Coordinates of C-alpha atoms in Angstrom, one line a residue:
M1 CA 155.6 49.8 123.6
A2 CA 156.0 53.4 124.5
L3 CA 152.5 54.0 123.0
L4 CA 151.0 51.7 125.6
Q5 CA 152.1 54.0 128.4
S6 CA 151.4 57.3 126.8
T7 CA 148.7 57.0 124.1
L8 CA 146.0 58.9 126.1
Q9 CA 148.3 61.4 127.7
K10 CA 150.1 62.5 124.5
G11 CA 147.0 63.0 122.4
V12 CA 148.0 64.1 119.0
A13 CA 151.6 64.8 119.8
G14 CA 154.3 63.2 117.8
R15 CA 152.5 62.8 114.5
L16 CA 154.5 62.1 111.5
S17 CA 155.3 65.0 109.2
R18 CA 154.9 64.7 105.4
D19 CA 156.1 66.7 102.4
R20 CA 154.2 67.7 99.3
F21 CA 154.9 64.4 97.7
A22 CA 152.7 62.7 100.2
A23 CA 149.2 62.4 98.9
P24 CA 146.3 62.4 101.4
L25 CA 145.1 58.8 102.2
P26 CA 141.9 57.2 101.1
R27 CA 138.9 58.3 103.0
L28 CA 135.6 56.4 103.6
A29 CA 132.6 58.5 102.5
T30 CA 129.0 58.2 101.4
A31 CA 128.5 61.9 100.9
G32 CA 130.8 65.0 100.7
L33 CA 134.4 64.8 101.8
R34 CA 137.0 67.3 102.8
R35 CA 140.7 66.8 102.2
N36 CA 141.3 69.4 104.9
Q37 CA 139.2 71.9 106.7
Q38 CA 139.3 74.5 103.9
E39 CA 139.3 72.5 100.6
P40 CA 136.2 70.6 99.4
C41 CA 136.6 67.3 97.7
N42 CA 133.9 65.8 95.6
V43 CA 133.1 62.1 95.7
T44 CA 132.7 60.2 92.4
S45 CA 131.7 56.7 91.5
A46 CA 134.1 53.9 90.7
M47 CA 136.0 54.3 87.5
P48 CA 135.1 54.5 84.7
S49 CA 132.1 56.8 85.4
S50 CA 129.9 54.9 82.9
R51 CA 130.1 51.8 85.1
P52 CA 127.2 51.3 87.6
S53 CA 127.9 51.6 91.3
T54 CA 128.4 48.3 93.1
G55 CA 127.0 49.5 96.4
R56 CA 126.0 52.4 98.6
H57 CA 129.4 52.7 100.3
T58 CA 132.5 53.7 98.5
L59 CA 136.1 54.0 99.6
V60 CA 137.4 57.3 98.3
V61 CA 141.0 58.4 97.8
C62 CA 141.7 62.1 97.9
N63 CA 145.1 62.3 96.1
G64 CA 145.6 66.0 95.9
A65 CA 144.3 68.4 93.3
P66 CA 142.6 67.4 91.1
G67 CA 140.3 64.5 91.8
V68 CA 139.5 61.5 93.9
L69 CA 139.7 57.7 93.5
A70 CA 136.6 55.8 94.5
L71 CA 136.7 52.1 95.4
P72 CA 133.7 49.8 95.9
L73 CA 133.5 49.0 99.6
D74 CA 131.3 45.9 99.3
K75 CA 133.6 44.0 97.0
D76 CA 136.1 41.4 98.1
L77 CA 139.6 42.7 97.9
E78 CA 140.6 39.8 95.6
Q79 CA 138.2 40.8 92.9
P80 CA 139.3 43.3 90.2
L81 CA 137.0 46.1 89.1
P82 CA 134.7 44.9 86.2
G83 CA 136.4 44.9 82.8
F84 CA 140.0 44.7 84.2
D85 CA 142.4 41.9 84.7
S86 CA 143.4 40.6 88.1
I87 CA 146.6 41.8 89.9
K88 CA 147.7 38.1 90.2
D89 CA 147.6 37.7 86.4
A90 CA 149.5 40.9 85.8
L91 CA 152.2 39.9 88.3
N92 CA 152.7 36.6 86.4
D93 CA 153.2 38.6 83.1
L94 CA 155.6 41.0 84.8
A95 CA 157.6 38.1 86.2
A96 CA 157.8 36.7 82.7
G97 CA 159.3 40.0 81.4
K98 CA 156.1 41.3 79.8
F99 CA 154.5 44.8 79.9
V100 CA 151.2 45.5 81.7
V101 CA 148.9 48.5 81.2
V102 CA 148.2 50.3 84.5
L103 CA 145.4 52.9 84.8
D104 CA 145.0 55.5 87.5
D105 CA 141.6 57.2 88.2
E106 CA 139.9 59.2 85.5
N107 CA 139.6 62.1 88.1
R108 CA 143.3 62.0 88.7
E109 CA 145.7 61.9 85.7
N110 CA 143.2 59.7 83.7
E111 CA 146.1 58.1 82.0
G112 CA 147.5 54.6 81.4
D113 CA 151.2 53.7 81.6
L114 CA 153.1 50.8 80.1
I115 CA 155.0 49.3 83.0
C116 CA 157.6 46.5 83.2
C117 CA 160.2 45.4 85.7
A118 CA 163.4 47.4 85.4
D119 CA 165.7 44.4 85.8
K120 CA 164.0 42.7 82.9
A121 CA 164.3 45.6 80.4
T122 CA 165.4 44.6 76.9
T123 CA 166.1 46.4 73.6
E124 CA 162.9 45.0 72.3
L125 CA 160.8 46.2 75.2
M126 CA 162.3 49.7 75.0
A127 CA 161.7 49.9 71.2
Y128 CA 158.1 48.8 71.8
M129 CA 157.7 51.4 74.6
V130 CA 159.0 54.2 72.4
E131 CA 156.6 53.3 69.6
Y132 CA 153.4 53.4 71.7
T133 CA 154.1 56.0 74.4
T134 CA 155.3 59.6 74.8
G135 CA 158.9 58.3 74.7
V136 CA 159.8 60.0 78.0
I137 CA 160.9 56.7 79.7
C138 CA 161.1 56.8 83.5
I139 CA 162.3 54.4 86.1
A140 CA 160.7 54.5 89.5
M141 CA 163.1 53.6 92.4
E142 CA 163.2 53.5 96.1
G143 CA 164.8 56.5 97.9
S144 CA 167.6 54.4 99.4
D145 CA 168.7 53.3 95.9
L146 CA 168.6 56.9 94.5
D147 CA 170.6 58.1 97.5
R148 CA 173.2 55.4 97.0
L149 CA 173.5 56.5 93.3
K150 CA 173.6 60.2 94.4
L151 CA 170.6 61.1 92.3
P152 CA 168.9 64.1 94.0
L153 CA 165.6 65.6 93.1
M154 CA 165.5 67.7 90.0
V155 CA 163.8 70.4 92.1
S156 CA 163.0 70.6 95.8
S157 CA 159.6 69.6 97.0
L158 CA 158.7 73.2 97.6
E159 CA 159.7 74.2 94.0
N160 CA 157.9 71.2 92.4
E161 CA 155.1 72.6 90.1
E162 CA 154.4 69.3 88.2
S163 CA 150.6 68.6 88.2
M164 CA 150.9 65.5 90.5
Y165 CA 154.1 66.6 92.3
T166 CA 156.0 63.7 90.6
A167 CA 159.4 63.4 92.2
F168 CA 161.8 63.6 89.2
T169 CA 165.5 63.3 90.0
I170 CA 168.3 64.4 87.6
T171 CA 168.5 62.4 84.5
V172 CA 171.2 59.8 83.7
D173 CA 172.8 57.6 81.1
L174 CA 175.1 54.7 81.7
R175 CA 178.7 55.8 81.4
E176 CA 180.3 52.8 79.7
G177 CA 179.0 50.5 77.0
I178 CA 176.6 52.8 75.2
S179 CA 176.7 55.4 72.5
T180 CA 174.6 58.6 72.9
G181 CA 172.2 57.0 75.4
I182 CA 169.0 57.6 73.3
S183 CA 168.6 54.3 71.4
A184 CA 166.5 51.5 72.7
S185 CA 169.6 49.4 73.3
D186 CA 171.3 52.2 75.3
R187 CA 168.2 52.9 77.4
A188 CA 167.7 49.3 78.2
K189 CA 171.3 49.0 79.4
T190 CA 171.0 52.1 81.5
I191 CA 167.8 50.9 83.1
R192 CA 169.1 47.5 83.9
H193 CA 172.2 48.9 85.5
L194 CA 170.0 51.3 87.6
A195 CA 168.2 48.3 88.9
D196 CA 171.5 46.5 89.8
P197 CA 172.0 46.7 93.6
Q198 CA 175.8 46.7 93.0
A199 CA 175.7 49.8 90.8
K200 CA 177.7 52.8 91.9
A201 CA 177.1 56.6 91.4
T202 CA 180.2 56.8 89.2
D203 CA 178.6 54.3 86.8
F204 CA 176.4 57.0 85.4
R205 CA 176.8 60.3 83.6
R206 CA 174.5 63.3 84.2
P207 CA 172.3 64.5 82.5
G208 CA 171.0 61.7 80.4
H209 CA 168.0 60.2 78.6
I210 CA 166.5 58.1 81.5
F211 CA 164.3 59.9 84.1
P212 CA 164.5 58.3 87.6
L213 CA 161.5 59.0 89.8
R214 CA 161.6 58.8 93.6
Y215 CA 159.1 56.3 95.1
R216 CA 157.0 57.3 98.1
P217 CA 157.5 54.9 101.0
G218 CA 154.3 53.0 101.5
G219 CA 153.6 52.9 97.8
V220 CA 150.1 53.2 96.3
L221 CA 148.6 52.9 99.8
V222 CA 150.2 56.3 100.5
R223 CA 150.3 57.9 97.0
P224 CA 148.1 56.2 94.4
G225 CA 150.3 57.1 91.4
H226 CA 152.1 55.3 88.6
T227 CA 155.5 55.9 90.2
E228 CA 154.5 54.0 93.3
A229 CA 152.5 51.4 91.3
S230 CA 155.5 50.4 89.2
V231 CA 157.7 49.8 92.2
D232 CA 155.0 47.9 94.1
L233 CA 154.3 45.7 91.1
A234 CA 158.0 44.9 90.5
R235 CA 158.5 43.9 94.1
L236 CA 155.3 41.8 94.2
A237 CA 156.4 40.1 90.9
G238 CA 159.6 39.0 92.6
S239 CA 161.9 41.5 90.8
Y240 CA 164.2 44.2 92.1
P241 CA 161.9 47.0 93.4
A242 CA 162.3 49.3 90.4
G243 CA 159.8 49.7 87.5
V244 CA 159.9 51.2 84.0
L245 CA 157.0 53.4 83.1
C246 CA 155.8 55.7 80.3
E247 CA 152.4 57.2 79.3
I248 CA 150.5 55.5 76.5
V249 CA 149.3 57.8 73.6
N250 CA 147.0 57.4 70.6
K251 CA 149.2 56.9 67.6
A252 CA 146.9 58.7 65.2
D253 CA 147.2 62.1 66.8
G254 CA 149.6 61.8 69.8
S255 CA 146.8 62.5 72.3
M256 CA 146.8 60.8 75.7
A257 CA 145.0 57.5 75.7
R258 CA 142.0 57.4 78.0
T259 CA 140.2 54.4 79.6
P260 CA 138.2 53.2 76.5
D261 CA 141.4 53.6 74.3
L262 CA 143.5 51.8 76.9
L263 CA 141.2 48.8 77.2
K264 CA 141.1 48.5 73.5
Y265 CA 144.8 48.9 73.2
A266 CA 145.5 46.2 75.8
K267 CA 143.1 43.8 74.1
E268 CA 144.7 44.3 70.7
H269 CA 148.2 43.8 72.1
N270 CA 147.3 40.9 74.4
L271 CA 148.5 42.9 77.5
K272 CA 147.0 42.6 81.0
C273 CA 145.1 45.9 81.9
I274 CA 144.9 46.7 85.6
T275 CA 144.0 49.6 87.9
I276 CA 145.9 51.3 90.7
A277 CA 142.7 50.9 92.7
D278 CA 142.9 47.1 92.5
L279 CA 146.6 47.2 93.3
M280 CA 145.8 49.0 96.5
R281 CA 143.1 46.5 97.4
Y282 CA 145.5 43.6 96.5
R283 CA 148.2 45.0 98.8
L284 CA 145.8 45.3 101.7
R285 CA 145.0 41.6 101.4
H286 CA 148.4 40.2 100.6
D287 CA 151.1 42.5 101.9
K288 CA 152.3 42.3 105.6
L289 CA 151.5 45.8 106.8
V290 CA 151.8 45.4 110.6
T291 CA 154.4 43.8 112.9
P292 CA 153.7 42.9 116.5
A293 CA 155.6 45.2 118.8
G294 CA 154.7 43.9 122.2
S295 CA 151.8 43.3 124.7
R296 CA 151.0 44.4 128.1
T297 CA 148.3 43.2 130.6
M298 CA 146.6 45.8 132.7
A299 CA 145.0 44.2 135.7
S300 CA 143.1 47.2 136.9
T301 CA 141.4 49.8 134.6
R302 CA 138.1 51.6 135.1
H303 CA 136.7 49.0 132.7
G304 CA 138.2 46.0 134.4
P305 CA 141.2 43.9 133.3
M306 CA 142.4 44.5 129.9
A307 CA 145.3 43.6 127.6
A308 CA 147.0 46.0 125.1
H309 CA 148.7 44.6 122.0
S310 CA 150.9 47.0 120.1
F311 CA 151.7 46.8 116.4
T312 CA 154.0 48.8 114.1
S313 CA 152.8 49.9 110.7
A314 CA 155.1 49.0 107.8
L315 CA 153.7 52.0 105.9
D316 CA 155.0 54.8 108.2
G317 CA 156.3 53.3 111.4
A318 CA 153.2 54.5 113.4
E319 CA 152.3 52.4 116.4
H320 CA 148.7 51.1 116.8
V321 CA 147.1 49.2 119.6
V322 CA 144.3 46.6 120.1
F323 CA 142.7 46.8 123.5
A324 CA 141.3 43.4 124.4
T325 CA 139.0 42.3 127.2
G326 CA 138.2 38.9 128.6
S327 CA 138.7 35.8 126.4
S328 CA 139.4 38.1 123.4
S329 CA 143.0 38.3 124.6
Q330 CA 143.5 34.5 124.1
G331 CA 141.9 34.2 120.6
S332 CA 138.7 32.4 121.9
S333 CA 136.7 30.3 119.6
Q334 CA 133.8 32.7 120.2
P335 CA 133.9 35.7 117.8
V336 CA 135.0 38.9 119.5
L337 CA 133.0 42.1 119.5
V338 CA 135.1 44.5 117.5
S339 CA 135.1 48.3 117.0
V340 CA 137.7 50.3 115.1
R341 CA 138.6 53.8 116.1
R342 CA 141.2 56.4 115.0
E343 CA 143.0 58.6 117.5
G344 CA 140.8 61.4 118.8
G345 CA 143.4 63.5 120.6
V346 CA 142.0 65.7 123.4
E347 CA 138.6 64.1 123.0
D348 CA 140.0 60.7 123.9
L349 CA 141.9 62.2 126.8
V350 CA 138.9 63.7 128.5
G351 CA 136.4 61.1 127.4
A352 CA 134.3 63.4 125.2
R353 CA 131.8 61.9 122.7
S354 CA 132.1 62.6 119.1
S355 CA 129.6 65.1 117.8
S356 CA 129.2 63.1 114.6
G357 CA 127.5 60.2 116.2
G358 CA 124.5 59.6 118.4
A359 CA 124.8 58.9 122.1
A360 CA 124.0 55.2 121.6
S361 CA 126.0 54.7 118.5
S362 CA 129.5 53.2 118.4
S363 CA 130.8 56.2 116.4
G364 CA 129.5 58.8 118.9
R365 CA 130.6 57.2 122.2
G366 CA 134.4 58.0 122.0
L367 CA 137.2 55.7 123.0
D368 CA 136.0 55.4 126.6
G369 CA 132.6 54.3 125.4
A370 CA 134.1 51.8 123.0
L371 CA 136.2 50.3 125.8
A372 CA 133.2 50.2 128.1
T373 CA 131.2 48.3 125.5
A374 CA 134.0 45.8 124.9
A375 CA 134.4 45.2 128.7
A376 CA 130.6 44.8 129.2
D377 CA 130.5 42.2 126.4
G378 CA 133.3 40.2 128.0
R379 CA 134.9 39.3 124.6
G380 CA 135.6 42.7 123.1
A381 CA 138.5 44.2 121.1
V382 CA 138.9 47.9 120.3
V383 CA 141.4 48.7 117.5
Y384 CA 142.9 52.1 118.2
L385 CA 144.7 53.6 115.2
R386 CA 147.1 56.4 115.5
S387 CA 146.6 59.4 113.2
R388 CA 148.9 59.5 110.1
T389 CA 148.4 63.1 109.1
A390 CA 150.4 66.1 110.4
G391 CA 148.7 69.4 111.1
E392 CA 145.3 68.0 112.1
P393 CA 143.2 70.1 114.5
C394 CA 143.4 68.8 118.1
L395 CA 139.7 69.2 118.6
V396 CA 137.0 67.9 116.2
P397 CA 134.7 70.8 115.2
E398 CA 131.1 70.7 116.5
H399 CA 129.6 71.3 113.1
G400 CA 130.5 70.5 109.5
S401 CA 132.6 67.7 108.1
P402 CA 134.6 65.5 110.6
A403 CA 138.2 66.4 111.0
P404 CA 140.7 63.7 109.9
S405 CA 141.2 62.6 113.5
D406 CA 137.5 62.0 114.0
P407 CA 136.6 58.3 114.5
E408 CA 134.1 58.5 111.6
C409 CA 136.8 59.7 109.1
M410 CA 138.1 56.2 108.4
D411 CA 139.9 55.0 105.3
I412 CA 140.6 51.8 103.5
V413 CA 144.2 51.6 104.9
D414 CA 142.8 52.0 108.4
Y415 CA 140.5 49.0 107.9
G416 CA 143.3 47.0 106.2
L417 CA 145.6 47.6 109.1
A418 CA 142.8 46.8 111.6
A419 CA 142.0 43.5 109.8
Q420 CA 145.7 42.4 109.9
M421 CA 146.0 43.2 113.5
L422 CA 142.9 41.3 114.4
R423 CA 144.0 38.3 112.3
A424 CA 147.4 38.4 114.0
L425 CA 145.6 38.0 117.3
G426 CA 143.7 35.0 116.0
H427 CA 140.4 36.8 115.2
S428 CA 139.5 35.9 111.6
T429 CA 135.8 35.8 112.6
V430 CA 134.4 38.8 114.5
R431 CA 131.2 40.5 115.6
V432 CA 130.4 44.1 114.9
D433 CA 127.6 46.4 116.0
A434 CA 124.9 46.1 113.3
A435 CA 124.6 49.9 113.2
D436 CA 128.2 50.2 112.1
V437 CA 127.6 49.3 108.5
S438 CA 130.9 50.9 107.2
T439 CA 133.1 48.8 109.5
I440 CA 131.1 45.6 108.7
S441 CA 131.5 46.1 104.9
A442 CA 135.2 47.2 105.1
L443 CA 136.3 44.3 107.4
R444 CA 134.5 41.8 105.2
S445 CA 136.3 43.2 102.1
C446 CA 139.6 42.8 103.9
G447 CA 138.9 39.1 104.4
L448 CA 137.4 38.8 107.9
T449 CA 134.2 36.9 108.5
V450 CA 131.9 39.5 110.1
T451 CA 128.6 38.9 112.0
P452 CA 126.4 42.0 112.6
V453 CA 124.9 41.9 116.1
A454 CA 122.7 44.2 118.2
V455 CA 124.8 45.8 120.9
A456 CA 123.6 47.4 124.1
H457 CA 126.1 50.1 124.9
P458 CA 126.5 50.7 128.6
S459 CA 126.2 54.3 129.8
L460 CA 129.4 55.9 130.9
N461 CA 127.6 57.3 134.0
G462 CA 127.1 53.8 135.4
H463 CA 123.8 52.9 133.8
S464 CA 123.0 51.0 130.6
A465 CA 121.1 52.4 127.7
N466 CA 117.7 51.3 129.3
G467 CA 118.6 53.0 132.7
T468 CA 119.5 49.9 134.7
P469 CA 122.7 50.0 136.7
T470 CA 125.7 48.2 135.1
A471 CA 127.7 45.4 136.8
H472 CA 130.6 47.8 137.0
S473 CA 128.6 50.5 138.8
L474 CA 127.1 48.0 141.2
A475 CA 130.5 46.6 142.0
G476 CA 131.8 50.1 142.6
A477 CA 128.9 50.8 145.0
R478 CA 129.7 47.8 147.3

């Protein structure tokens, strides 16, 4: 609840730091996108590139050099990308002890991994994996487990020069009950014991033939890589949160298998083939990403009575707020008018309008304007999301691409969090300004029923958009 007392005063202070293993989060874009103020990032269509676009708007993940991941914005989060299996079907196979093929984006690694649950590793699975992959078998694990087993990073984050900054730890073999550690049987035993919550650091010898990888907290919603995908999949399948993974190769020449090869391979071997993009979308719909942290009623604000509902993000511990006016605080049967904004720092503090939107648009009116619109409607809710990126500029530049803290620079995780917060307050059906097409499409894809409506935004100087005095300005004049 500390955020409720200080959100406008603290601006951008207290943002979470991140290391080099933290990939930038997915950004919403219809044109060019910048990962930061200096580095351009090109937007591509949904993978694979030969597939036609599903709509004008795309959700784009900038996951570090090189490349981006583009997700269709106008698709329901339950539906897999065309040509791929559903996450639900893949989870059923994983729970049954089978492999699945998992692809990342063709503009990232453009590779597919064989993945299975670590606690279900067998000699037969390891022998199959060695035959069809590079043979460098890894196990992705949560940081708490690696710390318990005293398995530090192979190199520090500053020294990591791997192309995707994969967080390799020192290698291990099981100390007892195996021979050299390289056989399929030995590797299966080592992997199963690594996934045993009762295992101890002394149970393993170093170095060895199994490569543990450190999972990034928040999973694919923070870093859309195979390391995070394998742990997320194992957890969602009901297994211990540790996944076995290795890159699939073409047997003829040992080259890396790409999307057409991987789809053919999965079909020939009767394996489910899924994408990290779909796993991200599945988690946004099914994972519990926010927890209520408290509520506060403010009887007197410059926009009238208002309630503030605080939520804590399970991804990074950030605290977000829904400001509710009128009957929206009680989950009225009438749909609330919703706007979604990211923290704007100094601009929110002084009530400045964003330079990226027009004076009458929801994106250009700033937090104060959004609150005024919600209050004037009488059944409004403003979702106010804290920034998750360290080192952002405190002021949005007047020209050029919006800074990450700019309200227009929204991402799929932002909308997923917003949808869960609204649903927790009883708002599964909402109204949104018809001009805010990105929010309409994104909240629909996250499972909310959205009705576009024409919104008359009150002027912040006491007059509405057509020049007539507002009720609040008349009341203040009495």
